[in-house]
Amino acid sequence: MKRNKNFILRKIAGESIIVPTGEATKKFNGLFSPNRVATFVWEHIDEVADTEEMIRLVLEHFDVDEETARTDVEGLIRELILMGFVEE
């Protein structure tokens, strides 16, 4: 998995926002405001080989049980792929 380089993360007034750039502006009209865990996933998506590795990383950095981490990470990554933010 890797981030689509046409989307960038910006932090404004303490809030994270993923913004489309370049060609992505033609297909995605808007902004994505991820929560703290989603921002973490976005920042580390290029470093992991698969969803399982990302789940382990989330478990290491956040006080969350495995079932919640799995459900949230799998759902988030699925949405990021559908929106074109992440490429498989």
GROMACS .gro file of N, CA and C in nm:
model
  264
    1MET      N    1   0.084  -0.118   0.000
    1MET     CA    2   0.000   0.000   0.000
    1MET      C    3   0.088   0.124   0.000
    2LYS      N    4   0.039   0.225  -0.065
    2LYS     CA    5   0.111   0.352  -0.061
    2LYS      C    6   0.013   0.466  -0.084
    3ARG      N    7   0.049   0.579  -0.029
    3ARG     CA    8  -0.033   0.699  -0.047
    3ARG      C    9  -0.032   0.742  -0.192
    4ASN      N   10  -0.145   0.790  -0.237
    4ASN     CA   11  -0.153   0.856  -0.366
    4ASN      C   12  -0.086   0.992  -0.347
    5LYS      N   13   0.019   1.018  -0.419
    5LYS     CA   14   0.098   1.140  -0.402
    5LYS      C   15   0.021   1.267  -0.440
    6ASN      N   16  -0.099   1.251  -0.497
    6ASN     CA   17  -0.182   1.366  -0.530
    6ASN      C   18  -0.267   1.413  -0.412
    7PHE      N   19  -0.247   1.350  -0.296
    7PHE     CA   20  -0.315   1.393  -0.173
    7PHE      C   21  -0.209   1.421  -0.068
    8ILE      N   22  -0.222   1.534  -0.001
    8ILE     CA   23  -0.124   1.571   0.100
    8ILE      C   24  -0.193   1.601   0.233
    9LEU      N   25  -0.122   1.577   0.340
    9LEU     CA   26  -0.172   1.605   0.474
    9LEU      C   27  -0.123   1.742   0.515
   10ARG      N   28  -0.214   1.825   0.562
   10ARG     CA   29  -0.182   1.956   0.616
   10ARG      C   30  -0.239   1.965   0.757
   11LYS      N   31  -0.166   2.030   0.844
   11LYS     CA   32  -0.215   2.053   0.980
   11LYS      C   33  -0.241   2.202   0.994
   12ILE      N   34  -0.366   2.233   1.023
   12ILE     CA   35  -0.409   2.372   1.033
   12ILE      C   36  -0.479   2.390   1.168
   13ALA      N   37  -0.427   2.481   1.248
   13ALA     CA   38  -0.484   2.510   1.380
   13ALA      C   39  -0.503   2.382   1.462
   14GLY      N   40  -0.405   2.294   1.454
   14GLY     CA   41  -0.410   2.171   1.532
   14GLY      C   42  -0.495   2.060   1.474
   15GLU      N   43  -0.556   2.083   1.360
   15GLU     CA   44  -0.640   1.983   1.294
   15GLU      C   45  -0.570   1.931   1.169
   16SER      N   46  -0.585   1.802   1.143
   16SER     CA   47  -0.529   1.742   1.022
   16SER      C   48  -0.633   1.745   0.911
   17ILE      N   49  -0.586   1.775   0.790
   17ILE     CA   50  -0.673   1.777   0.672
   17ILE      C   51  -0.596   1.716   0.557
   18ILE      N   52  -0.659   1.624   0.485
   18ILE     CA   53  -0.599   1.568   0.365
   18ILE      C   54  -0.660   1.642   0.246
   19VAL      N   55  -0.573   1.697   0.164
   19VAL     CA   56  -0.612   1.787   0.057
   19VAL      C   57  -0.571   1.728  -0.078
   20PRO      N   58  -0.661   1.730  -0.178
   20PRO     CA   59  -0.622   1.685  -0.311
   20PRO      C   60  -0.536   1.790  -0.381
   21THR      N   61  -0.443   1.744  -0.465
   21THR     CA   62  -0.362   1.833  -0.546
   21THR      C   63  -0.356   1.777  -0.687
   22GLY      N   64  -0.309   1.856  -0.779
   22GLY     CA   65  -0.289   1.810  -0.916
   22GLY      C   66  -0.412   1.745  -0.976
   23GLU      N   67  -0.392   1.629  -1.038
   23GLU     CA   68  -0.499   1.557  -1.106
   23GLU      C   69  -0.612   1.516  -1.011
   24ALA      N   70  -0.580   1.497  -0.884
   24ALA     CA   71  -0.682   1.454  -0.787
   24ALA      C   72  -0.792   1.558  -0.770
   25THR      N   73  -0.762   1.685  -0.795
   25THR     CA   74  -0.864   1.788  -0.780
   25THR      C   75  -0.976   1.774  -0.883
   26LYS      N   76  -0.950   1.705  -0.992
   26LYS     CA   77  -1.052   1.683  -1.095
   26LYS      C   78  -1.152   1.574  -1.053
   27LYS      N   79  -1.108   1.483  -0.967
   27LYS     CA   80  -1.192   1.370  -0.928
   27LYS      C   81  -1.247   1.382  -0.786
   28PHE      N   82  -1.175   1.454  -0.700
   28PHE     CA   83  -1.217   1.464  -0.560
   28PHE      C   84  -1.234   1.610  -0.526
   29ASN      N   85  -1.357   1.649  -0.502
   29ASN     CA   86  -1.387   1.788  -0.471
   29ASN      C   87  -1.420   1.799  -0.323
   30GLY      N   88  -1.322   1.831  -0.243
   30GLY     CA   89  -1.346   1.843  -0.100
   30GLY      C   90  -1.219   1.818  -0.021
   31LEU      N   91  -1.237   1.807   0.109
   31LEU     CA   92  -1.128   1.781   0.201
   31LEU      C   93  -1.165   1.661   0.286
   32PHE      N   94  -1.067   1.595   0.342
   32PHE     CA   95  -1.090   1.484   0.433
   32PHE      C   96  -1.024   1.520   0.565
   33SER      N   97  -1.101   1.520   0.671
   33SER     CA   98  -1.050   1.557   0.803
   33SER      C   99  -1.041   1.433   0.892
   34PRO      N  100  -0.926   1.365   0.891
   34PRO     CA  101  -0.913   1.241   0.967
   34PRO      C  102  -0.897   1.267   1.117
   35ASN      N  103  -0.942   1.171   1.196
   35ASN     CA  104  -0.920   1.180   1.340
   35ASN      C  105  -0.774   1.143   1.370
   36ARG      N  106  -0.739   1.137   1.497
   36ARG     CA  107  -0.600   1.113   1.538
   36ARG      C  108  -0.546   0.980   1.488
   37VAL      N  109  -0.625   0.874   1.499
   37VAL     CA  110  -0.579   0.742   1.455
   37VAL      C  111  -0.569   0.738   1.302
   38ALA      N  112  -0.667   0.795   1.233
   38ALA     CA  113  -0.664   0.797   1.086
   38ALA      C  114  -0.545   0.878   1.036
   39THR      N  115  -0.512   0.986   1.106
   39THR     CA  116  -0.394   1.064   1.069
   39THR      C  117  -0.268   0.980   1.086
   40PHE      N  118  -0.261   0.905   1.195
   40PHE     CA  119  -0.148   0.815   1.220
   40PHE      C  120  -0.136   0.712   1.106
   41VAL      N  121  -0.249   0.652   1.070
   41VAL     CA  122  -0.249   0.553   0.961
   41VAL      C  123  -0.198   0.619   0.833
   42TRP      N  124  -0.249   0.737   0.801
   42TRP     CA  125  -0.207   0.808   0.680
   42TRP      C  126  -0.056   0.833   0.682
   43GLU      N  127  -0.006   0.879   0.795
   43GLU     CA  128   0.137   0.913   0.805
   43GLU      C  129   0.228   0.790   0.792
   44HIS      N  130   0.175   0.671   0.823
   44HIS     CA  131   0.258   0.551   0.825
   44HIS      C  132   0.222   0.449   0.716
   45ILE      N  133   0.129   0.481   0.630
   45ILE     CA  134   0.079   0.383   0.532
   45ILE      C  135   0.190   0.335   0.437
   46ASP      N  136   0.283   0.422   0.404
   46ASP     CA  137   0.392   0.384   0.312
   46ASP      C  138   0.494   0.292   0.378
   47GLU      N  139   0.490   0.284   0.510
   47GLU     CA  140   0.590   0.206   0.584
   47GLU      C  141   0.550   0.061   0.606
   48VAL      N  142   0.425   0.028   0.581
   48VAL     CA  143   0.377  -0.107   0.610
   48VAL      C  144   0.351  -0.185   0.481
   49ALA      N  145   0.361  -0.315   0.491
   49ALA     CA  146   0.340  -0.401   0.374
   49ALA      C  147   0.193  -0.433   0.353
   50ASP      N  148   0.117  -0.438   0.462
   50ASP     CA  149  -0.023  -0.478   0.450
   50ASP      C  150  -0.105  -0.429   0.569
   51THR      N  151  -0.233  -0.458   0.566
   51THR     CA  152  -0.324  -0.415   0.671
   51THR      C  153  -0.287  -0.475   0.806
   52GLU      N  154  -0.245  -0.600   0.808
   52GLU     CA  155  -0.207  -0.665   0.934
   52GLU      C  156  -0.094  -0.591   1.003
   53GLU      N  157   0.003  -0.548   0.926
   53GLU     CA  158   0.115  -0.474   0.983
   53GLU      C  159   0.067  -0.339   1.038
   54MET      N  160  -0.026  -0.275   0.969
   54MET     CA  161  -0.079  -0.148   1.018
   54MET      C  162  -0.156  -0.168   1.148
   55ILE      N  163  -0.232  -0.276   1.157
   55ILE     CA  164  -0.305  -0.305   1.280
   55ILE      C  165  -0.207  -0.320   1.396
   56ARG      N  166  -0.098  -0.393   1.374
   56ARG     CA  167   0.003  -0.411   1.479
   56ARG      C  168   0.063  -0.276   1.520
   57LEU      N  169   0.088  -0.191   1.423
   57LEU     CA  170   0.145  -0.059   1.451
   57LEU      C  171   0.048   0.026   1.534
   58VAL      N  172  -0.079   0.022   1.499
   58VAL     CA  173  -0.181   0.096   1.574
   58VAL      C  174  -0.188   0.043   1.717
   59LEU      N  175  -0.184  -0.088   1.733
   59LEU     CA  176  -0.190  -0.148   1.866
   59LEU      C  177  -0.070  -0.106   1.952
   60GLU      N  178   0.046  -0.086   1.889
   60GLU     CA  179   0.165  -0.044   1.961
   60GLU      C  180   0.158   0.101   2.008
   61HIS      N  181   0.083   0.185   1.935
   61HIS     CA  182   0.083   0.329   1.962
   61HIS      C  183  -0.043   0.382   2.030
   62PHE      N  184  -0.149   0.304   2.032
   62PHE     CA  185  -0.274   0.351   2.090
   62PHE      C  186  -0.329   0.250   2.190
   63ASP      N  187  -0.398   0.300   2.288
   63ASP     CA  188  -0.459   0.215   2.390
   63ASP      C  189  -0.595   0.170   2.339
   64VAL      N  190  -0.593   0.062   2.259
   64VAL     CA  191  -0.715   0.011   2.196
   64VAL      C  192  -0.704  -0.141   2.189
   65ASP      N  193  -0.818  -0.209   2.199
   65ASP     CA  194  -0.814  -0.354   2.189
   65ASP      C  195  -0.800  -0.397   2.043
   66GLU      N  196  -0.758  -0.521   2.023
   66GLU     CA  197  -0.729  -0.568   1.887
   66GLU      C  198  -0.853  -0.569   1.797
   67GLU      N  199  -0.966  -0.607   1.851
   67GLU     CA  200  -1.088  -0.612   1.769
   67GLU      C  201  -1.125  -0.472   1.717
   68THR      N  202  -1.118  -0.373   1.803
   68THR     CA  203  -1.149  -0.236   1.762
   68THR      C  204  -1.047  -0.186   1.660
   69ALA      N  205  -0.918  -0.211   1.687
   69ALA     CA  206  -0.813  -0.168   1.595
   69ALA      C  207  -0.834  -0.233   1.458
   70ARG      N  208  -0.862  -0.362   1.456
   70ARG     CA  209  -0.882  -0.434   1.331
   70ARG      C  210  -1.000  -0.376   1.252
   71THR      N  211  -1.113  -0.360   1.320
   71THR     CA  212  -1.233  -0.308   1.254
   71THR      C  213  -1.208  -0.168   1.199
   72ASP      N  214  -1.148  -0.082   1.280
   72ASP     CA  215  -1.125   0.056   1.239
   72ASP      C  216  -1.022   0.068   1.127
   73VAL      N  217  -0.910  -0.003   1.140
   73VAL     CA  218  -0.805   0.006   1.039
   73VAL      C  219  -0.851  -0.054   0.907
   74GLU      N  220  -0.914  -0.171   0.911
   74GLU     CA  221  -0.963  -0.232   0.787
   74GLU      C  222  -1.065  -0.142   0.718
   75GLY      N  223  -1.157  -0.086   0.795
   75GLY     CA  224  -1.258   0.004   0.737
   75GLY      C  225  -1.197   0.129   0.680
   76LEU      N  226  -1.103   0.189   0.753
   76LEU     CA  227  -1.038   0.311   0.706
   76LEU      C  228  -0.960   0.286   0.578
   77ILE      N  229  -0.880   0.181   0.575
   77ILE     CA  230  -0.800   0.153   0.456
   77ILE      C  231  -0.890   0.124   0.337
   78ARG      N  232  -0.998   0.051   0.359
   78ARG     CA  233  -1.094   0.023   0.251
   78ARG      C  234  -1.149   0.155   0.195
   79GLU      N  235  -1.186   0.248   0.283
   79GLU     CA  236  -1.239   0.378   0.239
   79GLU      C  237  -1.132   0.461   0.168
   80LEU      N  238  -1.010   0.461   0.220
   80LEU     CA  239  -0.903   0.536   0.156
   80LEU      C  240  -0.875   0.485   0.016
   81ILE      N  241  -0.883   0.354  -0.002
   81ILE     CA  242  -0.864   0.296  -0.136
   81ILE      C  243  -0.980   0.335  -0.228
   82LEU      N  244  -1.103   0.323  -0.177
   82LEU     CA  245  -1.221   0.359  -0.258
   82LEU      C  246  -1.218   0.506  -0.301
   83MET      N  247  -1.171   0.594  -0.214
   83MET     CA  248  -1.165   0.736  -0.246
   83MET      C  249  -1.043   0.772  -0.332
   84GLY      N  250  -0.953   0.676  -0.348
   84GLY     CA  251  -0.834   0.700  -0.430
   84GLY      C  252  -0.720   0.763  -0.355
   85PHE      N  253  -0.728   0.772  -0.223
   85PHE     CA  254  -0.622   0.832  -0.142
   85PHE      C  255  -0.504   0.737  -0.129
   86VAL      N  256  -0.533   0.606  -0.133
   86VAL     CA  257  -0.431   0.503  -0.116
   86VAL      C  258  -0.440   0.406  -0.233
   87GLU      N  259  -0.324   0.364  -0.280
   87GLU     CA  260  -0.316   0.268  -0.389
   87GLU      C  261  -0.265   0.136  -0.333
   88GLU      N  262  -0.321   0.027  -0.380
   88GLU     CA  263  -0.278  -0.105  -0.332
   88GLU      C  264  -0.148  -0.147  -0.395
   0.00000   0.00000   0.00000
